[in-house]
Amino acid sequence: DAGVIQSPRHEVTEMGQEVTLRCKPISGHNSLFWYRQTMMRGLELLIYFNNNVPIDDSGMPEDRFSAKMPNASFSTLKIQPSEPRDSAVYFCASSWGTAKNIQYFGAGTRLSVL
Amino acid sequence: AQSVTQLDSQVPVFEEAPVELRCNYSSSVSVYLFWYVQYPNQGLQLLLKYLSGSTLVKGINGFEAEFNKSQTSFHLRKPSVHISDTAEYFCAVSDSQGGKLIFGQGTELSVKP
């Protein structure tokens, strides 16, 4: 299996621009998670989906962030407009089923907002 | 609400020495516990997990962890570390209701020759 695939691996953009991060979960997994990692705040869950439906978006920082999962094999995390404080590594993870199951992480997208 | 505290942000150790990375959790319900490892510029990989049963859990790369309910701890141990174990280690907790993981702040393990 190819694992969780994220694109792009690196993104550099200017403040105010729209940024879209993409994730392809492992085939057959029905839960998908978006995390953000920073030095100051560590690893934070932003949002997670189960069967393509958002279950918990309480970690989404503000209205500038939005996430979609139009089908079982694709998800996006969008930031519009982007700000320098959004600079971080964004991870996508997927799993099958319940809390007992392992989350498999992608390699991450390193976002720099100038 | 659940929370995880990793007591050491950095742990330097010499090669072939034993190591313990400490993790304490807080939860009012039954939990599942995990240790993940992150190598530089990579995503997280599962080392081991505790769901139920035996409190001593063995994982990959010679690591093991012990669940202690009375002390709400889940410390990670390895009897003899290698240079290749240099990485950041994250303890995480989830409850039985859903898939949400709460991570600790991470412990940076640095193995020196």
JSON list of C-alpha atoms in Angstrom, two decimals:
[
{"chain": "A", "resi": 1, "resn": "ASP", "atom": "CA", "xyz": [0.00, 0.00, 0.00]},
{"chain": "A", "resi": 2, "resn": "ALA", "atom": "CA", "xyz": [1.25, 3.51, -0.78]},
{"chain": "A", "resi": 3, "resn": "GLY", "atom": "CA", "xyz": [0.27, 4.87, 2.59]},
{"chain": "A", "resi": 4, "resn": "VAL", "atom": "CA", "xyz": [-1.28, 8.27, 3.23]},
{"chain": "A", "resi": 5, "resn": "ILE", "atom": "CA", "xyz": [-0.25, 10.66, 0.49]},
{"chain": "A", "resi": 6, "resn": "GLN", "atom": "CA", "xyz": [-0.06, 14.40, 1.07]},
{"chain": "A", "resi": 7, "resn": "SER", "atom": "CA", "xyz": [0.66, 17.14, -1.41]},
{"chain": "A", "resi": 8, "resn": "PRO", "atom": "CA", "xyz": [2.45, 19.38, -1.73]},
{"chain": "A", "resi": 9, "resn": "ARG", "atom": "CA", "xyz": [5.35, 18.45, 0.60]},
{"chain": "A", "resi": 10, "resn": "HIS", "atom": "CA", "xyz": [6.40, 22.07, 0.87]},
{"chain": "A", "resi": 11, "resn": "GLU", "atom": "CA", "xyz": [4.44, 25.24, 0.24]},
{"chain": "A", "resi": 12, "resn": "VAL", "atom": "CA", "xyz": [5.72, 28.78, 0.43]},
{"chain": "A", "resi": 13, "resn": "THR", "atom": "CA", "xyz": [3.19, 31.55, -0.03]},
{"chain": "A", "resi": 14, "resn": "GLU", "atom": "CA", "xyz": [2.62, 35.17, 0.78]},
{"chain": "A", "resi": 15, "resn": "MET", "atom": "CA", "xyz": [0.29, 36.49, 3.41]},
{"chain": "A", "resi": 16, "resn": "GLY", "atom": "CA", "xyz": [-3.25, 36.86, 2.10]},
{"chain": "A", "resi": 17, "resn": "GLN", "atom": "CA", "xyz": [-3.00, 34.09, -0.47]},
{"chain": "A", "resi": 18, "resn": "GLU", "atom": "CA", "xyz": [-5.20, 31.02, -0.52]},
{"chain": "A", "resi": 19, "resn": "VAL", "atom": "CA", "xyz": [-3.51, 27.73, 0.32]},
{"chain": "A", "resi": 20, "resn": "THR", "atom": "CA", "xyz": [-4.92, 24.27, -0.38]},
{"chain": "A", "resi": 21, "resn": "LEU", "atom": "CA", "xyz": [-3.41, 21.15, 1.15]},
{"chain": "A", "resi": 22, "resn": "ARG", "atom": "CA", "xyz": [-4.39, 17.74, -0.19]},
{"chain": "A", "resi": 23, "resn": "CYS", "atom": "CA", "xyz": [-4.60, 14.27, 1.27]},
{"chain": "A", "resi": 24, "resn": "LYS", "atom": "CA", "xyz": [-5.28, 10.81, -0.10]},
{"chain": "A", "resi": 25, "resn": "PRO", "atom": "CA", "xyz": [-6.00, 8.34, 2.71]},
{"chain": "A", "resi": 26, "resn": "ILE", "atom": "CA", "xyz": [-5.17, 4.66, 2.64]},
{"chain": "A", "resi": 27, "resn": "SER", "atom": "CA", "xyz": [-7.68, 2.75, 0.55]},
{"chain": "A", "resi": 28, "resn": "GLY", "atom": "CA", "xyz": [-10.37, 1.19, 2.71]},
{"chain": "A", "resi": 29, "resn": "HIS", "atom": "CA", "xyz": [-9.88, 3.52, 5.66]},
{"chain": "A", "resi": 30, "resn": "ASN", "atom": "CA", "xyz": [-13.01, 5.35, 6.72]},
{"chain": "A", "resi": 31, "resn": "SER", "atom": "CA", "xyz": [-11.64, 7.95, 9.16]},
{"chain": "A", "resi": 32, "resn": "LEU", "atom": "CA", "xyz": [-9.44, 10.89, 8.20]},
{"chain": "A", "resi": 33, "resn": "PHE", "atom": "CA", "xyz": [-7.71, 13.38, 10.46]},
{"chain": "A", "resi": 34, "resn": "TRP", "atom": "CA", "xyz": [-5.98, 16.72, 9.89]},
{"chain": "A", "resi": 35, "resn": "TYR", "atom": "CA", "xyz": [-3.32, 17.79, 12.41]},
{"chain": "A", "resi": 36, "resn": "ARG", "atom": "CA", "xyz": [-1.09, 20.85, 12.72]},
{"chain": "A", "resi": 37, "resn": "GLN", "atom": "CA", "xyz": [2.35, 20.72, 14.31]},
{"chain": "A", "resi": 38, "resn": "THR", "atom": "CA", "xyz": [4.19, 23.79, 15.61]},
{"chain": "A", "resi": 39, "resn": "MET", "atom": "CA", "xyz": [6.99, 24.28, 18.09]},
{"chain": "A", "resi": 40, "resn": "MET", "atom": "CA", "xyz": [4.79, 26.34, 20.36]},
{"chain": "A", "resi": 41, "resn": "ARG", "atom": "CA", "xyz": [1.62, 24.24, 20.39]},
{"chain": "A", "resi": 42, "resn": "GLY", "atom": "CA", "xyz": [2.86, 20.78, 19.49]},
{"chain": "A", "resi": 43, "resn": "LEU", "atom": "CA", "xyz": [0.57, 18.44, 17.58]},
{"chain": "A", "resi": 44, "resn": "GLU", "atom": "CA", "xyz": [-3.05, 19.58, 17.45]},
{"chain": "A", "resi": 45, "resn": "LEU", "atom": "CA", "xyz": [-6.05, 17.89, 15.90]},
{"chain": "A", "resi": 46, "resn": "LEU", "atom": "CA", "xyz": [-7.84, 20.33, 13.60]},
{"chain": "A", "resi": 47, "resn": "ILE", "atom": "CA", "xyz": [-10.71, 18.22, 12.29]},
{"chain": "A", "resi": 48, "resn": "TYR", "atom": "CA", "xyz": [-11.65, 14.63, 11.64]},
{"chain": "A", "resi": 49, "resn": "PHE", "atom": "CA", "xyz": [-14.05, 12.88, 9.30]},
{"chain": "A", "resi": 50, "resn": "ASN", "atom": "CA", "xyz": [-15.77, 9.54, 9.57]},
{"chain": "A", "resi": 51, "resn": "ASN", "atom": "CA", "xyz": [-17.29, 8.10, 6.39]},
{"chain": "A", "resi": 52, "resn": "ASN", "atom": "CA", "xyz": [-16.65, 11.47, 4.71]},
{"chain": "A", "resi": 53, "resn": "VAL", "atom": "CA", "xyz": [-18.69, 13.36, 7.33]},
{"chain": "A", "resi": 54, "resn": "PRO", "atom": "CA", "xyz": [-17.00, 15.92, 9.63]},
{"chain": "A", "resi": 55, "resn": "ILE", "atom": "CA", "xyz": [-17.33, 14.66, 13.20]},
{"chain": "A", "resi": 56, "resn": "ASP", "atom": "CA", "xyz": [-15.31, 17.11, 15.24]},
{"chain": "A", "resi": 57, "resn": "ASP", "atom": "CA", "xyz": [-14.02, 20.44, 13.94]},
{"chain": "A", "resi": 58, "resn": "SER", "atom": "CA", "xyz": [-13.47, 22.05, 17.31]},
{"chain": "A", "resi": 59, "resn": "GLY", "atom": "CA", "xyz": [-9.75, 22.33, 16.63]},
{"chain": "A", "resi": 60, "resn": "MET", "atom": "CA", "xyz": [-10.14, 24.46, 13.51]},
{"chain": "A", "resi": 61, "resn": "PRO", "atom": "CA", "xyz": [-8.53, 27.77, 14.48]},
{"chain": "A", "resi": 62, "resn": "GLU", "atom": "CA", "xyz": [-10.97, 30.15, 12.83]},
{"chain": "A", "resi": 63, "resn": "ASP", "atom": "CA", "xyz": [-13.15, 30.74, 9.82]},
{"chain": "A", "resi": 64, "resn": "ARG", "atom": "CA", "xyz": [-10.13, 31.13, 7.57]},
{"chain": "A", "resi": 65, "resn": "PHE", "atom": "CA", "xyz": [-9.71, 27.35, 7.78]},
{"chain": "A", "resi": 66, "resn": "SER", "atom": "CA", "xyz": [-12.00, 24.92, 6.03]},
{"chain": "A", "resi": 67, "resn": "ALA", "atom": "CA", "xyz": [-11.80, 21.21, 5.26]},
{"chain": "A", "resi": 68, "resn": "LYS", "atom": "CA", "xyz": [-13.71, 19.01, 2.89]},
{"chain": "A", "resi": 69, "resn": "MET", "atom": "CA", "xyz": [-13.90, 15.34, 2.10]},
{"chain": "A", "resi": 70, "resn": "PRO", "atom": "CA", "xyz": [-15.90, 14.97, -1.12]},
{"chain": "A", "resi": 71, "resn": "ASN", "atom": "CA", "xyz": [-15.25, 11.23, -1.34]},
{"chain": "A", "resi": 72, "resn": "ALA", "atom": "CA", "xyz": [-13.52, 8.41, 0.51]},
{"chain": "A", "resi": 73, "resn": "SER", "atom": "CA", "xyz": [-10.22, 8.89, -1.28]},
{"chain": "A", "resi": 74, "resn": "PHE", "atom": "CA", "xyz": [-9.62, 12.61, -1.08]},
{"chain": "A", "resi": 75, "resn": "SER", "atom": "CA", "xyz": [-9.63, 15.48, 1.39]},
{"chain": "A", "resi": 76, "resn": "THR", "atom": "CA", "xyz": [-8.53, 19.11, 1.32]},
{"chain": "A", "resi": 77, "resn": "LEU", "atom": "CA", "xyz": [-7.62, 21.63, 3.96]},
{"chain": "A", "resi": 78, "resn": "LYS", "atom": "CA", "xyz": [-7.92, 25.21, 2.78]},
{"chain": "A", "resi": 79, "resn": "ILE", "atom": "CA", "xyz": [-6.65, 28.40, 4.39]},
{"chain": "A", "resi": 80, "resn": "GLN", "atom": "CA", "xyz": [-8.02, 31.65, 3.00]},
{"chain": "A", "resi": 81, "resn": "PRO", "atom": "CA", "xyz": [-6.55, 34.18, 3.55]},
{"chain": "A", "resi": 82, "resn": "SER", "atom": "CA", "xyz": [-3.29, 32.78, 4.91]},
{"chain": "A", "resi": 83, "resn": "GLU", "atom": "CA", "xyz": [-1.32, 34.53, 7.66]},
{"chain": "A", "resi": 84, "resn": "PRO", "atom": "CA", "xyz": [2.29, 34.11, 8.89]},
{"chain": "A", "resi": 85, "resn": "ARG", "atom": "CA", "xyz": [1.05, 32.45, 12.09]},
{"chain": "A", "resi": 86, "resn": "ASP", "atom": "CA", "xyz": [-0.37, 29.62, 9.96]},
{"chain": "A", "resi": 87, "resn": "SER", "atom": "CA", "xyz": [3.19, 28.49, 9.20]},
{"chain": "A", "resi": 88, "resn": "ALA", "atom": "CA", "xyz": [3.46, 24.92, 10.45]},
{"chain": "A", "resi": 89, "resn": "VAL", "atom": "CA", "xyz": [3.63, 21.31, 9.33]},
{"chain": "A", "resi": 90, "resn": "TYR", "atom": "CA", "xyz": [0.20, 19.94, 8.51]},
{"chain": "A", "resi": 91, "resn": "PHE", "atom": "CA", "xyz": [-0.34, 16.20, 8.76]},
{"chain": "A", "resi": 92, "resn": "CYS", "atom": "CA", "xyz": [-3.10, 14.06, 7.45]},
{"chain": "A", "resi": 93, "resn": "ALA", "atom": "CA", "xyz": [-3.79, 10.64, 8.98]},
{"chain": "A", "resi": 94, "resn": "SER", "atom": "CA", "xyz": [-6.27, 7.88, 8.26]},
{"chain": "A", "resi": 95, "resn": "SER", "atom": "CA", "xyz": [-7.57, 4.84, 10.09]},
{"chain": "A", "resi": 96, "resn": "TRP", "atom": "CA", "xyz": [-10.15, 2.10, 9.87]},
{"chain": "A", "resi": 97, "resn": "GLY", "atom": "CA", "xyz": [-12.99, 2.18, 12.34]},
{"chain": "A", "resi": 98, "resn": "THR", "atom": "CA", "xyz": [-12.87, 3.00, 15.99]},
{"chain": "A", "resi": 99, "resn": "ALA", "atom": "CA", "xyz": [-10.57, 4.53, 18.56]},
{"chain": "A", "resi": 100, "resn": "LYS", "atom": "CA", "xyz": [-8.73, 1.21, 18.94]},
{"chain": "A", "resi": 101, "resn": "ASN", "atom": "CA", "xyz": [-7.27, 1.45, 15.53]},
{"chain": "A", "resi": 102, "resn": "ILE", "atom": "CA", "xyz": [-3.96, 2.81, 14.45]},
{"chain": "A", "resi": 103, "resn": "GLN", "atom": "CA", "xyz": [-3.81, 6.14, 12.72]},
{"chain": "A", "resi": 104, "resn": "TYR", "atom": "CA", "xyz": [-1.42, 6.13, 9.77]},
{"chain": "A", "resi": 105, "resn": "PHE", "atom": "CA", "xyz": [0.22, 9.45, 9.07]},
{"chain": "A", "resi": 106, "resn": "GLY", "atom": "CA", "xyz": [1.31, 11.06, 5.86]},
{"chain": "A", "resi": 107, "resn": "ALA", "atom": "CA", "xyz": [4.71, 12.72, 5.53]},
{"chain": "A", "resi": 108, "resn": "GLY", "atom": "CA", "xyz": [3.20, 16.16, 6.07]},
{"chain": "A", "resi": 109, "resn": "THR", "atom": "CA", "xyz": [3.08, 19.49, 4.26]},
{"chain": "A", "resi": 110, "resn": "ARG", "atom": "CA", "xyz": [5.47, 22.15, 5.51]},
{"chain": "A", "resi": 111, "resn": "LEU", "atom": "CA", "xyz": [3.73, 25.50, 5.04]},
{"chain": "A", "resi": 112, "resn": "SER", "atom": "CA", "xyz": [5.57, 28.80, 5.20]},
{"chain": "A", "resi": 113, "resn": "VAL", "atom": "CA", "xyz": [3.54, 31.99, 4.96]},
{"chain": "A", "resi": 114, "resn": "LEU", "atom": "CA", "xyz": [5.72, 35.04, 4.40]},
{"chain": "B", "resi": 1, "resn": "ALA", "atom": "CA", "xyz": [-11.55, 16.22, 29.10]},
{"chain": "B", "resi": 2, "resn": "GLN", "atom": "CA", "xyz": [-8.46, 14.20, 28.42]},
{"chain": "B", "resi": 3, "resn": "SER", "atom": "CA", "xyz": [-4.90, 15.40, 28.54]},
{"chain": "B", "resi": 4, "resn": "VAL", "atom": "CA", "xyz": [-1.40, 13.97, 28.20]},
{"chain": "B", "resi": 5, "resn": "THR", "atom": "CA", "xyz": [1.75, 15.18, 29.88]},
{"chain": "B", "resi": 6, "resn": "GLN", "atom": "CA", "xyz": [5.18, 14.11, 28.77]},
{"chain": "B", "resi": 7, "resn": "LEU", "atom": "CA", "xyz": [7.43, 14.97, 31.63]},
{"chain": "B", "resi": 8, "resn": "ASP", "atom": "CA", "xyz": [10.67, 15.43, 29.72]},
{"chain": "B", "resi": 9, "resn": "SER", "atom": "CA", "xyz": [11.03, 17.59, 26.62]},
{"chain": "B", "resi": 10, "resn": "GLN", "atom": "CA", "xyz": [14.54, 16.30, 25.90]},
{"chain": "B", "resi": 11, "resn": "VAL", "atom": "CA", "xyz": [16.34, 13.12, 26.93]},
{"chain": "B", "resi": 12, "resn": "PRO", "atom": "CA", "xyz": [20.01, 12.75, 26.00]},
{"chain": "B", "resi": 13, "resn": "VAL", "atom": "CA", "xyz": [21.45, 9.27, 26.44]},
{"chain": "B", "resi": 14, "resn": "PHE", "atom": "CA", "xyz": [24.52, 7.33, 25.36]},
{"chain": "B", "resi": 15, "resn": "GLU", "atom": "CA", "xyz": [24.30, 4.46, 22.92]},
{"chain": "B", "resi": 16, "resn": "GLU", "atom": "CA", "xyz": [23.55, 1.05, 24.50]},
{"chain": "B", "resi": 17, "resn": "ALA", "atom": "CA", "xyz": [22.24, 2.70, 27.68]},
{"chain": "B", "resi": 18, "resn": "PRO", "atom": "CA", "xyz": [18.67, 2.09, 28.88]},
{"chain": "B", "resi": 19, "resn": "VAL", "atom": "CA", "xyz": [16.08, 4.82, 28.49]},
{"chain": "B", "resi": 20, "resn": "GLU", "atom": "CA", "xyz": [12.66, 5.66, 29.91]},
{"chain": "B", "resi": 21, "resn": "LEU", "atom": "CA", "xyz": [10.38, 8.30, 28.43]},
{"chain": "B", "resi": 22, "resn": "ARG", "atom": "CA", "xyz": [7.66, 9.32, 30.83]},
{"chain": "B", "resi": 23, "resn": "CYS", "atom": "CA", "xyz": [4.00, 9.90, 30.06]},
{"chain": "B", "resi": 24, "resn": "ASN", "atom": "CA", "xyz": [1.09, 10.68, 32.35]},
{"chain": "B", "resi": 25, "resn": "TYR", "atom": "CA", "xyz": [-2.50, 11.05, 31.25]},
{"chain": "B", "resi": 26, "resn": "SER", "atom": "CA", "xyz": [-5.69, 12.44, 32.67]},
{"chain": "B", "resi": 27, "resn": "SER", "atom": "CA", "xyz": [-9.11, 11.07, 31.81]},
{"chain": "B", "resi": 28, "resn": "SER", "atom": "CA", "xyz": [-12.42, 10.38, 33.50]},
{"chain": "B", "resi": 29, "resn": "VAL", "atom": "CA", "xyz": [-13.21, 7.44, 31.24]},
{"chain": "B", "resi": 30, "resn": "SER", "atom": "CA", "xyz": [-11.46, 4.33, 30.03]},
{"chain": "B", "resi": 31, "resn": "VAL", "atom": "CA", "xyz": [-8.74, 5.14, 27.56]},
{"chain": "B", "resi": 32, "resn": "TYR", "atom": "CA", "xyz": [-6.58, 3.66, 24.91]},
{"chain": "B", "resi": 33, "resn": "LEU", "atom": "CA", "xyz": [-2.91, 4.67, 24.99]},
{"chain": "B", "resi": 34, "resn": "PHE", "atom": "CA", "xyz": [-0.37, 4.96, 22.21]},
{"chain": "B", "resi": 35, "resn": "TRP", "atom": "CA", "xyz": [3.26, 5.81, 21.62]},
{"chain": "B", "resi": 36, "resn": "TYR", "atom": "CA", "xyz": [4.26, 7.21, 18.24]},
{"chain": "B", "resi": 37, "resn": "VAL", "atom": "CA", "xyz": [7.73, 8.04, 16.92]},
{"chain": "B", "resi": 38, "resn": "GLN", "atom": "CA", "xyz": [8.60, 10.82, 14.49]},
{"chain": "B", "resi": 39, "resn": "TYR", "atom": "CA", "xyz": [11.92, 10.72, 12.64]},
{"chain": "B", "resi": 40, "resn": "PRO", "atom": "CA", "xyz": [13.19, 14.00, 11.16]},
{"chain": "B", "resi": 41, "resn": "ASN", "atom": "CA", "xyz": [11.08, 15.31, 8.29]},
{"chain": "B", "resi": 42, "resn": "GLN", "atom": "CA", "xyz": [8.71, 12.37, 8.45]},
{"chain": "B", "resi": 43, "resn": "GLY", "atom": "CA", "xyz": [5.22, 11.66, 9.69]},
{"chain": "B", "resi": 44, "resn": "LEU", "atom": "CA", "xyz": [4.42, 9.74, 12.87]},
{"chain": "B", "resi": 45, "resn": "GLN", "atom": "CA", "xyz": [4.66, 5.96, 13.09]},
{"chain": "B", "resi": 46, "resn": "LEU", "atom": "CA", "xyz": [3.06, 3.77, 15.73]},
{"chain": "B", "resi": 47, "resn": "LEU", "atom": "CA", "xyz": [5.46, 2.15, 18.20]},
{"chain": "B", "resi": 48, "resn": "LEU", "atom": "CA", "xyz": [2.91, 0.38, 20.39]},
{"chain": "B", "resi": 49, "resn": "LYS", "atom": "CA", "xyz": [-0.57, 0.65, 21.85]},
{"chain": "B", "resi": 50, "resn": "TYR", "atom": "CA", "xyz": [-2.44, -0.40, 24.96]},
{"chain": "B", "resi": 51, "resn": "LEU", "atom": "CA", "xyz": [-6.11, -1.28, 24.59]},
{"chain": "B", "resi": 52, "resn": "SER", "atom": "CA", "xyz": [-6.77, -3.76, 27.43]},
{"chain": "B", "resi": 53, "resn": "GLY", "atom": "CA", "xyz": [-5.36, -6.88, 29.03]},
{"chain": "B", "resi": 54, "resn": "SER", "atom": "CA", "xyz": [-1.70, -7.22, 29.96]},
{"chain": "B", "resi": 55, "resn": "THR", "atom": "CA", "xyz": [-0.31, -3.96, 31.27]},
{"chain": "B", "resi": 56, "resn": "LEU", "atom": "CA", "xyz": [3.09, -4.58, 29.65]},
{"chain": "B", "resi": 57, "resn": "VAL", "atom": "CA", "xyz": [2.95, -3.88, 25.96]},
{"chain": "B", "resi": 58, "resn": "LYS", "atom": "CA", "xyz": [5.72, -4.68, 23.51]},
{"chain": "B", "resi": 59, "resn": "GLY", "atom": "CA", "xyz": [6.22, -2.71, 20.34]},
{"chain": "B", "resi": 60, "resn": "ILE", "atom": "CA", "xyz": [8.54, -2.38, 17.42]},
{"chain": "B", "resi": 61, "resn": "ASN", "atom": "CA", "xyz": [12.29, -1.73, 17.57]},
{"chain": "B", "resi": 62, "resn": "GLY", "atom": "CA", "xyz": [12.63, -3.27, 21.04]},
{"chain": "B", "resi": 63, "resn": "PHE", "atom": "CA", "xyz": [10.46, -0.71, 22.82]},
{"chain": "B", "resi": 64, "resn": "GLU", "atom": "CA", "xyz": [7.94, -1.58, 25.51]},
{"chain": "B", "resi": 65, "resn": "ALA", "atom": "CA", "xyz": [5.58, 0.36, 27.74]},
{"chain": "B", "resi": 66, "resn": "GLU", "atom": "CA", "xyz": [3.76, -0.34, 30.97]},
{"chain": "B", "resi": 67, "resn": "PHE", "atom": "CA", "xyz": [0.25, 0.85, 31.70]},
{"chain": "B", "resi": 68, "resn": "ASN", "atom": "CA", "xyz": [-0.22, 1.83, 35.33]},
{"chain": "B", "resi": 69, "resn": "LYS", "atom": "CA", "xyz": [-3.82, 2.74, 36.03]},
{"chain": "B", "resi": 70, "resn": "SER", "atom": "CA", "xyz": [-3.31, 3.84, 39.63]},
{"chain": "B", "resi": 71, "resn": "GLN", "atom": "CA", "xyz": [-0.57, 6.24, 38.62]},
{"chain": "B", "resi": 72, "resn": "THR", "atom": "CA", "xyz": [-2.23, 7.12, 35.29]},
{"chain": "B", "resi": 73, "resn": "SER", "atom": "CA", "xyz": [1.07, 6.54, 33.56]},
{"chain": "B", "resi": 74, "resn": "PHE", "atom": "CA", "xyz": [2.25, 4.87, 30.38]},
{"chain": "B", "resi": 75, "resn": "HIS", "atom": "CA", "xyz": [6.04, 5.11, 30.37]},
{"chain": "B", "resi": 76, "resn": "LEU", "atom": "CA", "xyz": [8.08, 3.94, 27.38]},
{"chain": "B", "resi": 77, "resn": "ARG", "atom": "CA", "xyz": [11.27, 1.96, 27.89]},
{"chain": "B", "resi": 78, "resn": "LYS", "atom": "CA", "xyz": [14.08, 0.40, 25.94]},
{"chain": "B", "resi": 79, "resn": "PRO", "atom": "CA", "xyz": [16.89, -1.57, 27.62]},
{"chain": "B", "resi": 80, "resn": "SER", "atom": "CA", "xyz": [19.59, -0.57, 25.13]},
{"chain": "B", "resi": 81, "resn": "VAL", "atom": "CA", "xyz": [19.25, 2.29, 22.66]},
{"chain": "B", "resi": 82, "resn": "HIS", "atom": "CA", "xyz": [20.87, 2.75, 19.26]},
{"chain": "B", "resi": 83, "resn": "ILE", "atom": "CA", "xyz": [21.90, 5.87, 17.41]},
{"chain": "B", "resi": 84, "resn": "SER", "atom": "CA", "xyz": [19.00, 5.17, 15.04]},
{"chain": "B", "resi": 85, "resn": "ASP", "atom": "CA", "xyz": [16.51, 5.65, 17.90]},
{"chain": "B", "resi": 86, "resn": "THR", "atom": "CA", "xyz": [17.21, 9.38, 17.83]},
{"chain": "B", "resi": 87, "resn": "ALA", "atom": "CA", "xyz": [13.79, 10.89, 17.13]},
{"chain": "B", "resi": 88, "resn": "GLU", "atom": "CA", "xyz": [10.84, 12.59, 18.77]},
{"chain": "B", "resi": 89, "resn": "TYR", "atom": "CA", "xyz": [8.43, 10.40, 20.70]},
{"chain": "B", "resi": 90, "resn": "PHE", "atom": "CA", "xyz": [4.79, 11.21, 21.32]},
{"chain": "B", "resi": 91, "resn": "CYS", "atom": "CA", "xyz": [2.44, 9.72, 23.85]},
{"chain": "B", "resi": 92, "resn": "ALA", "atom": "CA", "xyz": [-1.26, 9.88, 22.93]},
{"chain": "B", "resi": 93, "resn": "VAL", "atom": "CA", "xyz": [-4.63, 8.96, 24.42]},
{"chain": "B", "resi": 94, "resn": "SER", "atom": "CA", "xyz": [-8.05, 8.34, 22.96]},
{"chain": "B", "resi": 95, "resn": "ASP", "atom": "CA", "xyz": [-11.32, 7.38, 24.57]},
{"chain": "B", "resi": 96, "resn": "SER", "atom": "CA", "xyz": [-13.59, 4.57, 23.58]},
{"chain": "B", "resi": 97, "resn": "GLN", "atom": "CA", "xyz": [-16.14, 6.86, 21.96]},
{"chain": "B", "resi": 98, "resn": "GLY", "atom": "CA", "xyz": [-14.31, 7.90, 18.88]},
{"chain": "B", "resi": 99, "resn": "GLY", "atom": "CA", "xyz": [-11.06, 8.14, 17.01]},
{"chain": "B", "resi": 100, "resn": "LYS", "atom": "CA", "xyz": [-9.80, 11.44, 18.37]},
{"chain": "B", "resi": 101, "resn": "LEU", "atom": "CA", "xyz": [-6.19, 11.28, 19.61]},
{"chain": "B", "resi": 102, "resn": "ILE", "atom": "CA", "xyz": [-4.83, 13.74, 22.16]},
{"chain": "B", "resi": 103, "resn": "PHE", "atom": "CA", "xyz": [-1.04, 14.03, 21.95]},
{"chain": "B", "resi": 104, "resn": "GLY", "atom": "CA", "xyz": [1.53, 15.04, 24.51]},
{"chain": "B", "resi": 105, "resn": "GLN", "atom": "CA", "xyz": [4.08, 17.71, 23.69]},
{"chain": "B", "resi": 106, "resn": "GLY", "atom": "CA", "xyz": [6.69, 15.16, 22.65]},
{"chain": "B", "resi": 107, "resn": "THR", "atom": "CA", "xyz": [10.05, 14.04, 24.01]},
{"chain": "B", "resi": 108, "resn": "GLU", "atom": "CA", "xyz": [13.16, 14.46, 21.92]},
{"chain": "B", "resi": 109, "resn": "LEU", "atom": "CA", "xyz": [15.41, 11.45, 22.40]},
{"chain": "B", "resi": 110, "resn": "SER", "atom": "CA", "xyz": [19.01, 12.10, 21.44]},
{"chain": "B", "resi": 111, "resn": "VAL", "atom": "CA", "xyz": [21.31, 9.07, 21.41]},
{"chain": "B", "resi": 112, "resn": "LYS", "atom": "CA", "xyz": [25.01, 9.90, 21.48]},
{"chain": "B", "resi": 113, "resn": "PRO", "atom": "CA", "xyz": [27.88, 7.58, 20.55]}
]
